[in-house]
Tab-separated table of C-alpha atoms and ligand atoms in Angstrom:
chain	number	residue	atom	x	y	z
A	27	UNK	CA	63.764	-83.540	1.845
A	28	UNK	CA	61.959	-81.605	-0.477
A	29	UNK	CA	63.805	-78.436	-2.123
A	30	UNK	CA	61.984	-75.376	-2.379
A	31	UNK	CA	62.800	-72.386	-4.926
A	32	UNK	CA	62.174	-68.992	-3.633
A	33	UNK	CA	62.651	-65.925	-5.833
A	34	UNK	CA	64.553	-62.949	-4.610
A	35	UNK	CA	62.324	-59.882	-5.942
A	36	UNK	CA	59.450	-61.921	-3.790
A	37	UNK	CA	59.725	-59.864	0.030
A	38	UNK	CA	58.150	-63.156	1.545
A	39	UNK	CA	61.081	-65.350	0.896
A	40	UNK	CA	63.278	-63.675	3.317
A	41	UNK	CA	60.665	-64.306	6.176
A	42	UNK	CA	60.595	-68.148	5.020
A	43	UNK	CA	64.660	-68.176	4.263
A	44	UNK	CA	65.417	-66.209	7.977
A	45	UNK	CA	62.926	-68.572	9.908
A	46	UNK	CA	64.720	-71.497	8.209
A	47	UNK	CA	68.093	-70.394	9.132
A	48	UNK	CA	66.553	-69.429	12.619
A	49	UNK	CA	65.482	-73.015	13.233
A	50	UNK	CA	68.916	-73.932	12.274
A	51	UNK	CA	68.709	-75.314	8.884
A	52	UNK	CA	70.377	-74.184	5.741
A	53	UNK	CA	69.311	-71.861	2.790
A	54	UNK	CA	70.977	-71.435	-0.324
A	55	UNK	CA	71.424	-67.834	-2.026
A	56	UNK	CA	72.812	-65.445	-4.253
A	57	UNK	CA	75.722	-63.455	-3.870
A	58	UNK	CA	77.374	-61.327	-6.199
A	59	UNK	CA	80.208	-63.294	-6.943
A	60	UNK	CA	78.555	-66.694	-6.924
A	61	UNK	CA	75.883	-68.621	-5.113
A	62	UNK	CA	76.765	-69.379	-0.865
A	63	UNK	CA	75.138	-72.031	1.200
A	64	UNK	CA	74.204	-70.087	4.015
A	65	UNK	CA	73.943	-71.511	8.320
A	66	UNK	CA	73.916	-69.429	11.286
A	67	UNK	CA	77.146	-69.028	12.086
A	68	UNK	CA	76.856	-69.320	15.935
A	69	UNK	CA	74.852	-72.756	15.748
A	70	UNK	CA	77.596	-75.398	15.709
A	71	UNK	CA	74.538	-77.764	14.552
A	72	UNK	CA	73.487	-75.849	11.999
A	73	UNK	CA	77.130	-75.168	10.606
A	74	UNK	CA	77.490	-79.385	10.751
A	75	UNK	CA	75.254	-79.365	8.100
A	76	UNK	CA	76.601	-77.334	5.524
A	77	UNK	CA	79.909	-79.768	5.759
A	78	UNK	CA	77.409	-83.033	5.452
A	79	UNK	CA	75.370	-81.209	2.311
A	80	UNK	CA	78.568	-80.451	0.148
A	81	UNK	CA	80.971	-83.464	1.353
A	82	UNK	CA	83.298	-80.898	2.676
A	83	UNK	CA	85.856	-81.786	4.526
A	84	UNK	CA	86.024	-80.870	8.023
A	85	UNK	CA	89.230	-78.616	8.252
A	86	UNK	CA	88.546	-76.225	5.412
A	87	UNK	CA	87.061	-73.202	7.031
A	88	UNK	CA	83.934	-71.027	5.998
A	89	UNK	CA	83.737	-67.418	5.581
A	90	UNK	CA	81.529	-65.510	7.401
A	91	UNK	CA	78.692	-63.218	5.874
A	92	UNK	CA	77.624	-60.231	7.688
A	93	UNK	CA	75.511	-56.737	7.326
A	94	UNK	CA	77.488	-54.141	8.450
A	95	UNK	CA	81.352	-53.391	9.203
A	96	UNK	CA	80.521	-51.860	12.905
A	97	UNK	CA	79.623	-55.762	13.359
A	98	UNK	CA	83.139	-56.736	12.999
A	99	UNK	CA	84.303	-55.640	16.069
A	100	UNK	CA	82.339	-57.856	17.852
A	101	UNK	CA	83.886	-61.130	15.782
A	102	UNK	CA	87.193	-60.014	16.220
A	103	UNK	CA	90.233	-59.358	18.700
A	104	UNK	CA	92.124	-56.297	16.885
A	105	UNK	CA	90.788	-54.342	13.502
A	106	UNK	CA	94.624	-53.669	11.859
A	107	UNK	CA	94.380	-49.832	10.052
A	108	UNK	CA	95.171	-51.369	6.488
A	109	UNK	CA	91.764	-53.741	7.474
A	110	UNK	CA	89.886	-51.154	8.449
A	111	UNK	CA	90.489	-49.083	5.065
A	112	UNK	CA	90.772	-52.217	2.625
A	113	UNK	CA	86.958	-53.023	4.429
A	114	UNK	CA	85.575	-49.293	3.806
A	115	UNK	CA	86.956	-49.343	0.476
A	116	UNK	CA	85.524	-52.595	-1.054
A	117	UNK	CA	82.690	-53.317	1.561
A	118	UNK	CA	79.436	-54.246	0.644
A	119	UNK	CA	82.327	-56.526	-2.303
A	120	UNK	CA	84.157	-59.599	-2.995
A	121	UNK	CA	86.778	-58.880	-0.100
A	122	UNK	CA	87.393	-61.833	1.952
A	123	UNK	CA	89.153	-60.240	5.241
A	124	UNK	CA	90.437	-62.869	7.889
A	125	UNK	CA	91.418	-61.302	11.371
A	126	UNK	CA	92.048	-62.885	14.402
A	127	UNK	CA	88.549	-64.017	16.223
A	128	UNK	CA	87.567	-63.537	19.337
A	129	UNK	CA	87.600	-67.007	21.144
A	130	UNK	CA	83.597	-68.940	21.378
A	131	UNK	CA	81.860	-66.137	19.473
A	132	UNK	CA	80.879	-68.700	16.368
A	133	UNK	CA	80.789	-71.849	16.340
A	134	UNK	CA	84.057	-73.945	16.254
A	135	UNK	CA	83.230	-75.749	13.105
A	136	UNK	CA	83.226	-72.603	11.019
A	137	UNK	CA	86.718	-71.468	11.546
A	138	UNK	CA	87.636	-75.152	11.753
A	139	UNK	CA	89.704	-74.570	14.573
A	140	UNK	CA	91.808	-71.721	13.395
A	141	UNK	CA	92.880	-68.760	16.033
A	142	UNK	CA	91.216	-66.339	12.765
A	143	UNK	CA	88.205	-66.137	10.733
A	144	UNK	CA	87.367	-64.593	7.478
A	145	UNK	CA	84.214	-61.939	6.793
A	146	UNK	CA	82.769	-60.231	4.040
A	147	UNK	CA	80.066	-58.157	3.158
A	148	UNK	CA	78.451	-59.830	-0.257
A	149	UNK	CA	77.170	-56.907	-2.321
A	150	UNK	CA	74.562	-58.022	-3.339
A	151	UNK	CA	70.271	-57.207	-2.695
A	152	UNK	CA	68.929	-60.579	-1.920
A	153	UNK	CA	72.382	-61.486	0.211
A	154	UNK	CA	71.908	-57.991	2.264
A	155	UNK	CA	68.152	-58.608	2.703
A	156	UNK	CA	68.807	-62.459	3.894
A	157	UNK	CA	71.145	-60.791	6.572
A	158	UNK	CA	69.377	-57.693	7.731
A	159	UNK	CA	66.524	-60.809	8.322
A	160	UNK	CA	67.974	-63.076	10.381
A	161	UNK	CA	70.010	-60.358	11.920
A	162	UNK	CA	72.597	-63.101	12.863
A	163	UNK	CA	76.410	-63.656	11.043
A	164	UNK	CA	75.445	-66.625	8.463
A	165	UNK	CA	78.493	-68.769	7.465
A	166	UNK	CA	78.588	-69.620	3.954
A	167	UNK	CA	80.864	-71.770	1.588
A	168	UNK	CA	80.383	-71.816	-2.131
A	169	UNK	CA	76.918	-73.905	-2.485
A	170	UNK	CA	78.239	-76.657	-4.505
A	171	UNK	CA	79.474	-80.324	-3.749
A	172	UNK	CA	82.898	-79.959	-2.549
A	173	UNK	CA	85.440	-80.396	-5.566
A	174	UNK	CA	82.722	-79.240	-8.316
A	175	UNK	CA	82.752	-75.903	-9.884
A	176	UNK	CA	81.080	-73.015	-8.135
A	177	UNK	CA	77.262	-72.172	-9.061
A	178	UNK	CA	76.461	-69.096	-10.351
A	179	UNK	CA	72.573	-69.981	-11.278
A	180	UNK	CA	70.148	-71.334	-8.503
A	181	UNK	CA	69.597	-74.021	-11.066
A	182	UNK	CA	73.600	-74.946	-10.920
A	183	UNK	CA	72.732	-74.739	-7.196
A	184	UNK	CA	69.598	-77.486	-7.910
A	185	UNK	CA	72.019	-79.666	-9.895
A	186	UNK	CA	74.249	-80.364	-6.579
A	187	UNK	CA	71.791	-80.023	-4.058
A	188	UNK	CA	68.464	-80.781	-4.935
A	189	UNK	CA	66.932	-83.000	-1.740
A	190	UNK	CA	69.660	-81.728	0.489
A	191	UNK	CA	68.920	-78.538	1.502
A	192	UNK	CA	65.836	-77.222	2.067
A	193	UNK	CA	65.591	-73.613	0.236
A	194	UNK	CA	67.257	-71.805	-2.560
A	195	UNK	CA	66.895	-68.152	-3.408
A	196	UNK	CA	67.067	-67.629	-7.062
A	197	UNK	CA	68.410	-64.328	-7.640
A	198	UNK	CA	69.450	-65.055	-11.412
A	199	UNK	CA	72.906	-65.080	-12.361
A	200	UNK	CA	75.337	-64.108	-10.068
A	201	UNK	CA	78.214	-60.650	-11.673
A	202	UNK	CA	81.389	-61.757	-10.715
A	203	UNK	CA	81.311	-65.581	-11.360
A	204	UNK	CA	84.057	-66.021	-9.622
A	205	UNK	CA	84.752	-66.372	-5.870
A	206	UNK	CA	85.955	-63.456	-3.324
A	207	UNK	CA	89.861	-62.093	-2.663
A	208	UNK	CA	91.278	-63.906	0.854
A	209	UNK	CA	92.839	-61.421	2.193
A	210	UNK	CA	94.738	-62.250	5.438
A	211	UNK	CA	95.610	-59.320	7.200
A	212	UNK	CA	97.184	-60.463	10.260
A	213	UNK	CA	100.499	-60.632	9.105
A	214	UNK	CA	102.372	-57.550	7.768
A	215	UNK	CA	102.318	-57.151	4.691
A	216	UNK	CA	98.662	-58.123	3.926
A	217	UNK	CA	98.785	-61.625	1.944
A	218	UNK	CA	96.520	-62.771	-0.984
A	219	UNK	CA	95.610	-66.142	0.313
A	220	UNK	CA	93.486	-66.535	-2.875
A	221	UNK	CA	92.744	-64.070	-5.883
A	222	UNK	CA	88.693	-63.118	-6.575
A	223	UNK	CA	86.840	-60.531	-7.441
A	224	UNK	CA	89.065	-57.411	-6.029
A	225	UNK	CA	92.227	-57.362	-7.465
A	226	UNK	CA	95.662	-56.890	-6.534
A	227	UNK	CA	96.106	-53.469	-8.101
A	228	UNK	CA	92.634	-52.338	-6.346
A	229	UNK	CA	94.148	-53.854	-3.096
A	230	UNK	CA	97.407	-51.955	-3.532
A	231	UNK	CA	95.441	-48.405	-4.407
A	232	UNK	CA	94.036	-48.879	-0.785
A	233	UNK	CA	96.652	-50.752	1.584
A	234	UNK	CA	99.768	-50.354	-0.508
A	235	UNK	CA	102.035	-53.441	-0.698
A	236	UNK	CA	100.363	-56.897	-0.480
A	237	UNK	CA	102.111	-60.215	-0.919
A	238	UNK	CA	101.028	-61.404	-3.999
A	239	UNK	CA	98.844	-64.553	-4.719
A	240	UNK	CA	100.439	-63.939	-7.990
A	241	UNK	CA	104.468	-64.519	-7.059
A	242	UNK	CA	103.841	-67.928	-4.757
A	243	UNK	CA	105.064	-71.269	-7.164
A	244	UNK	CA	101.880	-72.097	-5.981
A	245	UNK	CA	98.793	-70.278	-4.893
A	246	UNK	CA	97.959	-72.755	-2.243
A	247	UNK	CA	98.607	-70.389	1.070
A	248	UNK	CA	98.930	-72.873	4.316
A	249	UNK	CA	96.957	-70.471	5.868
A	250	UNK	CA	93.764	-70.667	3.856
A	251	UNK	CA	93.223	-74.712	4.144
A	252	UNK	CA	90.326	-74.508	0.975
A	253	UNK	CA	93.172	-73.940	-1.634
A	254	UNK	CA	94.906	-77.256	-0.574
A	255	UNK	CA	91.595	-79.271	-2.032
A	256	UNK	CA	91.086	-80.094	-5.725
A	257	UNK	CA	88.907	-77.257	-6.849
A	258	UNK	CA	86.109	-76.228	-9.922
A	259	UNK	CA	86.730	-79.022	-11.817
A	260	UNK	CA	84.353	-80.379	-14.219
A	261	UNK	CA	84.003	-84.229	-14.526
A	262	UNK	CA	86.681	-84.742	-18.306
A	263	UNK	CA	90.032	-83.873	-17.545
A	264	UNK	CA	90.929	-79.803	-18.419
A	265	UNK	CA	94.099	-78.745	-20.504
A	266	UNK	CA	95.026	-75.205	-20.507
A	267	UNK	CA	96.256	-73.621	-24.227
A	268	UNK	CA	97.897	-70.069	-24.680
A	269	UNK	CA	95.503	-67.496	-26.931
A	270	UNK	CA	96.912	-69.089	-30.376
A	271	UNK	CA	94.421	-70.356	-32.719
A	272	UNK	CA	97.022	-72.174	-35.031
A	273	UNK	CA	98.520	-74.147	-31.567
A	274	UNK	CA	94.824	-74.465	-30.321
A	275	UNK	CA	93.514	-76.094	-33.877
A	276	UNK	CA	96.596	-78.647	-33.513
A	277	UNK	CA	96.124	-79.510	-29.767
A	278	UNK	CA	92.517	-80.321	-30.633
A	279	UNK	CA	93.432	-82.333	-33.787
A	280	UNK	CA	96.022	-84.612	-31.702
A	281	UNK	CA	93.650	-84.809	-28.964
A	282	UNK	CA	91.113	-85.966	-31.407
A	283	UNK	CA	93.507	-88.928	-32.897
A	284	UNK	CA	94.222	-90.198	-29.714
A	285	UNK	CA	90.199	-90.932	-30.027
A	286	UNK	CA	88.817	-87.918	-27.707
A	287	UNK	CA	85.762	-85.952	-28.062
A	288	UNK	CA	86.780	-82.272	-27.688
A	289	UNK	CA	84.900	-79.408	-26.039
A	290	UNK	CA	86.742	-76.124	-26.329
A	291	UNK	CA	86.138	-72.544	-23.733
A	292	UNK	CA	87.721	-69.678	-26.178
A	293	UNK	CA	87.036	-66.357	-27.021
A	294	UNK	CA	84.764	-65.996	-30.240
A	295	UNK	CA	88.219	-65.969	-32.316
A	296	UNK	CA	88.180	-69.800	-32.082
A	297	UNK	CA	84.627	-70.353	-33.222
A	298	UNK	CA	85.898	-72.381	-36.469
A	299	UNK	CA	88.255	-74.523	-34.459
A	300	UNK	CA	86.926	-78.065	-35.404
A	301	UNK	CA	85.915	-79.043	-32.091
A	302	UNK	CA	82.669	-81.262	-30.792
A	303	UNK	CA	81.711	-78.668	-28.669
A	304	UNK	CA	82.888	-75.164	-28.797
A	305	UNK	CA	81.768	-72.824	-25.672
A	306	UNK	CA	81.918	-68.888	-25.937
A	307	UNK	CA	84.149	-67.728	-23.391
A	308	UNK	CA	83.561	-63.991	-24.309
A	309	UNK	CA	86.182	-61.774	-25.328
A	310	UNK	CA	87.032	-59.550	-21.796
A	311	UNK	CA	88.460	-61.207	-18.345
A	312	UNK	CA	85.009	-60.010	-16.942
A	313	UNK	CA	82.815	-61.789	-19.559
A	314	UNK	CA	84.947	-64.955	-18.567
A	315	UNK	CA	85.086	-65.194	-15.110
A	316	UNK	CA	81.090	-64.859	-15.055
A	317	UNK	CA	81.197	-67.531	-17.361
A	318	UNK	CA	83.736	-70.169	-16.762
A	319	UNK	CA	81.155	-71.925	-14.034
A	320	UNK	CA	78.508	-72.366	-16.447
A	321	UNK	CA	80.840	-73.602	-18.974
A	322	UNK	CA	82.403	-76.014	-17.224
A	323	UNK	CA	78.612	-77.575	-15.609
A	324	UNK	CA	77.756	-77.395	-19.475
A	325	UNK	CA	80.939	-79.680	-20.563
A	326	UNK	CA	79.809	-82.006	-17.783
A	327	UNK	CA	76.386	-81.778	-20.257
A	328	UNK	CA	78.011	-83.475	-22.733
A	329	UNK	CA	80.024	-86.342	-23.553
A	330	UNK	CA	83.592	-84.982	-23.901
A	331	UNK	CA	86.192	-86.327	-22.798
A	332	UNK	CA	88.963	-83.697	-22.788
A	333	UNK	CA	88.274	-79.707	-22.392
A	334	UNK	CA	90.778	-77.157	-23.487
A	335	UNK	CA	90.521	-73.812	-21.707
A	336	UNK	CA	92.525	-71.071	-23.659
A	337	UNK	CA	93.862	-68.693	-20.683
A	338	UNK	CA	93.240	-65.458	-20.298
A	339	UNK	CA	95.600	-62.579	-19.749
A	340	UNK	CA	96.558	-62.519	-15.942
A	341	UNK	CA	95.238	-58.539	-15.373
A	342	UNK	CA	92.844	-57.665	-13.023
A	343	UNK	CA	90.306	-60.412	-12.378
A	344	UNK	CA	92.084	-62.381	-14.839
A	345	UNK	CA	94.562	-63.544	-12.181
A	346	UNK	CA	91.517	-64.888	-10.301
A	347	UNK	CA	90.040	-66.852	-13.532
A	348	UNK	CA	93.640	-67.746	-14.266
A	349	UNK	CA	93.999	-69.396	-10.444
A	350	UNK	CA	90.501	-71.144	-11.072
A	351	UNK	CA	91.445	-72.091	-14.714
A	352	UNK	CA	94.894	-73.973	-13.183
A	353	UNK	CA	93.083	-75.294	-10.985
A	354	UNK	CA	90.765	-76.922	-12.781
A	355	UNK	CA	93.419	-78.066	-14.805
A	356	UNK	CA	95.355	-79.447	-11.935
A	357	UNK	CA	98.154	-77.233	-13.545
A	358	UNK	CA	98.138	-79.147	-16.959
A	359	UNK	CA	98.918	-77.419	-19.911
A	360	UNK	CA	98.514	-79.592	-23.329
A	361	UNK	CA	101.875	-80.346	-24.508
A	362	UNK	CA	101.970	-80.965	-29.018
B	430	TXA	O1	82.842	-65.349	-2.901
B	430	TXA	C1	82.985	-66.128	-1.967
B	430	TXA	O2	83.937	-66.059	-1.181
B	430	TXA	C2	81.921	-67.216	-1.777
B	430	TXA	C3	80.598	-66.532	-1.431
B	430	TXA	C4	79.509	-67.508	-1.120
B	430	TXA	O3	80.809	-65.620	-0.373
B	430	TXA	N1	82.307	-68.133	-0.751
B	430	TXA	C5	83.311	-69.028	-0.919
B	430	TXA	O4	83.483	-69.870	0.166
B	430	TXA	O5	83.968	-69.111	-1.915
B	430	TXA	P1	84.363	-71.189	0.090
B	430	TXA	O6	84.127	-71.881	1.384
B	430	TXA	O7	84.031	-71.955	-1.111
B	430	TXA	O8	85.828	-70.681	0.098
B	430	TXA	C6	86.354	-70.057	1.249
B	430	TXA	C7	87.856	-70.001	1.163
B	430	TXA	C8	88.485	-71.360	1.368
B	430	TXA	O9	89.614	-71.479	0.534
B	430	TXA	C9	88.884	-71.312	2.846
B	430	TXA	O10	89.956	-72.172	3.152
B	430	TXA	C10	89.256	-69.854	3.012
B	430	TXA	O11	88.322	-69.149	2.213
B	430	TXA	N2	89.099	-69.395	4.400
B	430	TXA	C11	87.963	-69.282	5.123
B	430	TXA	N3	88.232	-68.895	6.374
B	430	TXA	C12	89.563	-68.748	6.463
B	430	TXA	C13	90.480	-68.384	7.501
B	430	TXA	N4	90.072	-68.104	8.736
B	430	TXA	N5	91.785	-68.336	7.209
B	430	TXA	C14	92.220	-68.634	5.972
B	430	TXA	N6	91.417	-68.988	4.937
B	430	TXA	C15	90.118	-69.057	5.182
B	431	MG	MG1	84.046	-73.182	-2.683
């Protein structure tokens, strides 16, 4: 299968992209947090293939993409209040909500059995235009191969999928870089089945306490199957190091006797760190989280064999690129 680029600011790639996902096949697109990988979320076919295209496995659920929060009541059994005002707060946003479904609306492979199913309204132009299109709910993972980082380019996007799938729109780099808040709001408190984009302090502004993604041992929820899998990783194995330029400089050094090539993600601070290949994570949590994607695909670029991530300070979305970072990591942290 051939892969076809389409470009966002062109108006006739939503007719191509909404026929396409019509005729139950699958289209790749932007989002403002990072790229989805996009079926009708009604055609149990068409769904199939999303799982086939990214090696998913079959009992991690998808989230569900839709236009409009006066859709939701359709999808689902009961809106809870805190729901309702978490969705009017942060709607079009990266706000994962998961509410019980109502039974046959989409198709079974998209909630992957589960009594509930998650929705969101992505906020961004090329997602909302895709939608308002095929006026239909379009499930959509992350569109990478399962296990590899998230893409936040189209051409990240090319990299995993190119011959699989038959469209991608390019709508440049996506603002968040990192994926959605899973908010389950069933249960009472809300829970934070895994951090993103909205935070836990904006959560709390709007539906007061949440259970925090943040005071779990581990952020793996049972109830949001996706955090069980190994996650974002690039291919050399990923060591976290605290914000220390001294410790980082002697972690790389060791590293580097036991015969490694190093590639480093720090904030400009560690520029003179002698590493083989030193990546500018920026200096805010915002700058990083839109980066640490690209970074990672870029280590897989080269031909090191051991990254060190220096962590970020867990505030706002820094808990989210701190979950990602971990990870990544597979919770390693380099010991001198
Ligand atoms: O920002 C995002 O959320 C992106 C864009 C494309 O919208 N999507 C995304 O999808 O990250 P994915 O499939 O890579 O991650 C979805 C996560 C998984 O951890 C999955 O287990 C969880 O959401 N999830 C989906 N439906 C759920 C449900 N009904 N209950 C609990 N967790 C659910
Ligand atoms: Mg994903």
């Amino acid at each position: 299968m051939e892969t076809t680029i389409l470009q966002a600011i062109d108006e006739n790639a939503y007719v191509v992209a909404s026929n396409a996902l019509l005729n139950g096949n699958l289209v790749a697109f932007p989002t403002e947090t990072v790229y989805g990988l996009g079926a009708v979320a009604t055609n149990e076919q068409a769904v199939e293939k999303i799982f086939q295209a990214k090696g998913r496995p079959s009992d991690n659920p998808l989230i569900v993409h839709i236009a409009s929060i006066e859709q939701v009541s359709e999808y689902v059994t009961h809106i809870p209040e805190l729901a309702k005002l978490a969705m009017e707060a942060f709607w079009p946003g990266a706000l994962t909500v998961v509410l019980n479904a109502k039974p046959n609306v989409f198709a079974s492979n998209v909630t992957a059995g589960l009594p509930t199913v998650g929705l969101r309204i992505p906020n961004h132009q090329a997602a909302l235009r895709l939608l308002q299109q095929v006026n239909a709910p379009i499930a959509a993972p992350s569109s990478n191969v399962s296990g590899k980082p998230s893409p936040t380019t189209a051409n990240h996007v090319l990299q995993d999928l190119d011959g699989k799938i038959p469209y991608i729109i390019n709508g440049g780099e996506t603002g968040i870089g990192v994926e959605s808040t899973v908010v389950d709001f069933t249960v009472s408190p809300p829970a934070i089945l895994r951090p993103g984009g909205i935070t836990e302090e904006m959560l709390q502004n709007v539906v007061g306490t949440v259970v925090s993604a943040k005071l779990k041992s581990d952020s793996d929820a049972p109830k949001s199957p996706g955090m069980k899998y190994a996650h974002y990783a690039p291919n050399a194995p990923v060591y976290m190091v605290d914000e220390n330029v001294e410790n980082v400089t002697k972690a790389v050094l060791q590293a580097k006797q036991n015969g490694n090539a190093v590639a480093l993600i720090a904030p400009p601070t560690f520029s003179k760190v002698p590493v083989e290949y030193y990546f500018d994570s920026g200096i805010t949590n915002e700058e990083k989280a839109q980066k640490l994607y690209a970074h990672f695909r870029s280590c897989n670029d080269t031909n090191a064999t051991i990254i060190f991530v220096v962590v970020p300070a867990r505030q706002g979305v820094g808990e989210a690129l701190f979950n990602r970072i971990e990870k990544a990591a597979a919770n390693k942290w380099w010991q001198s």
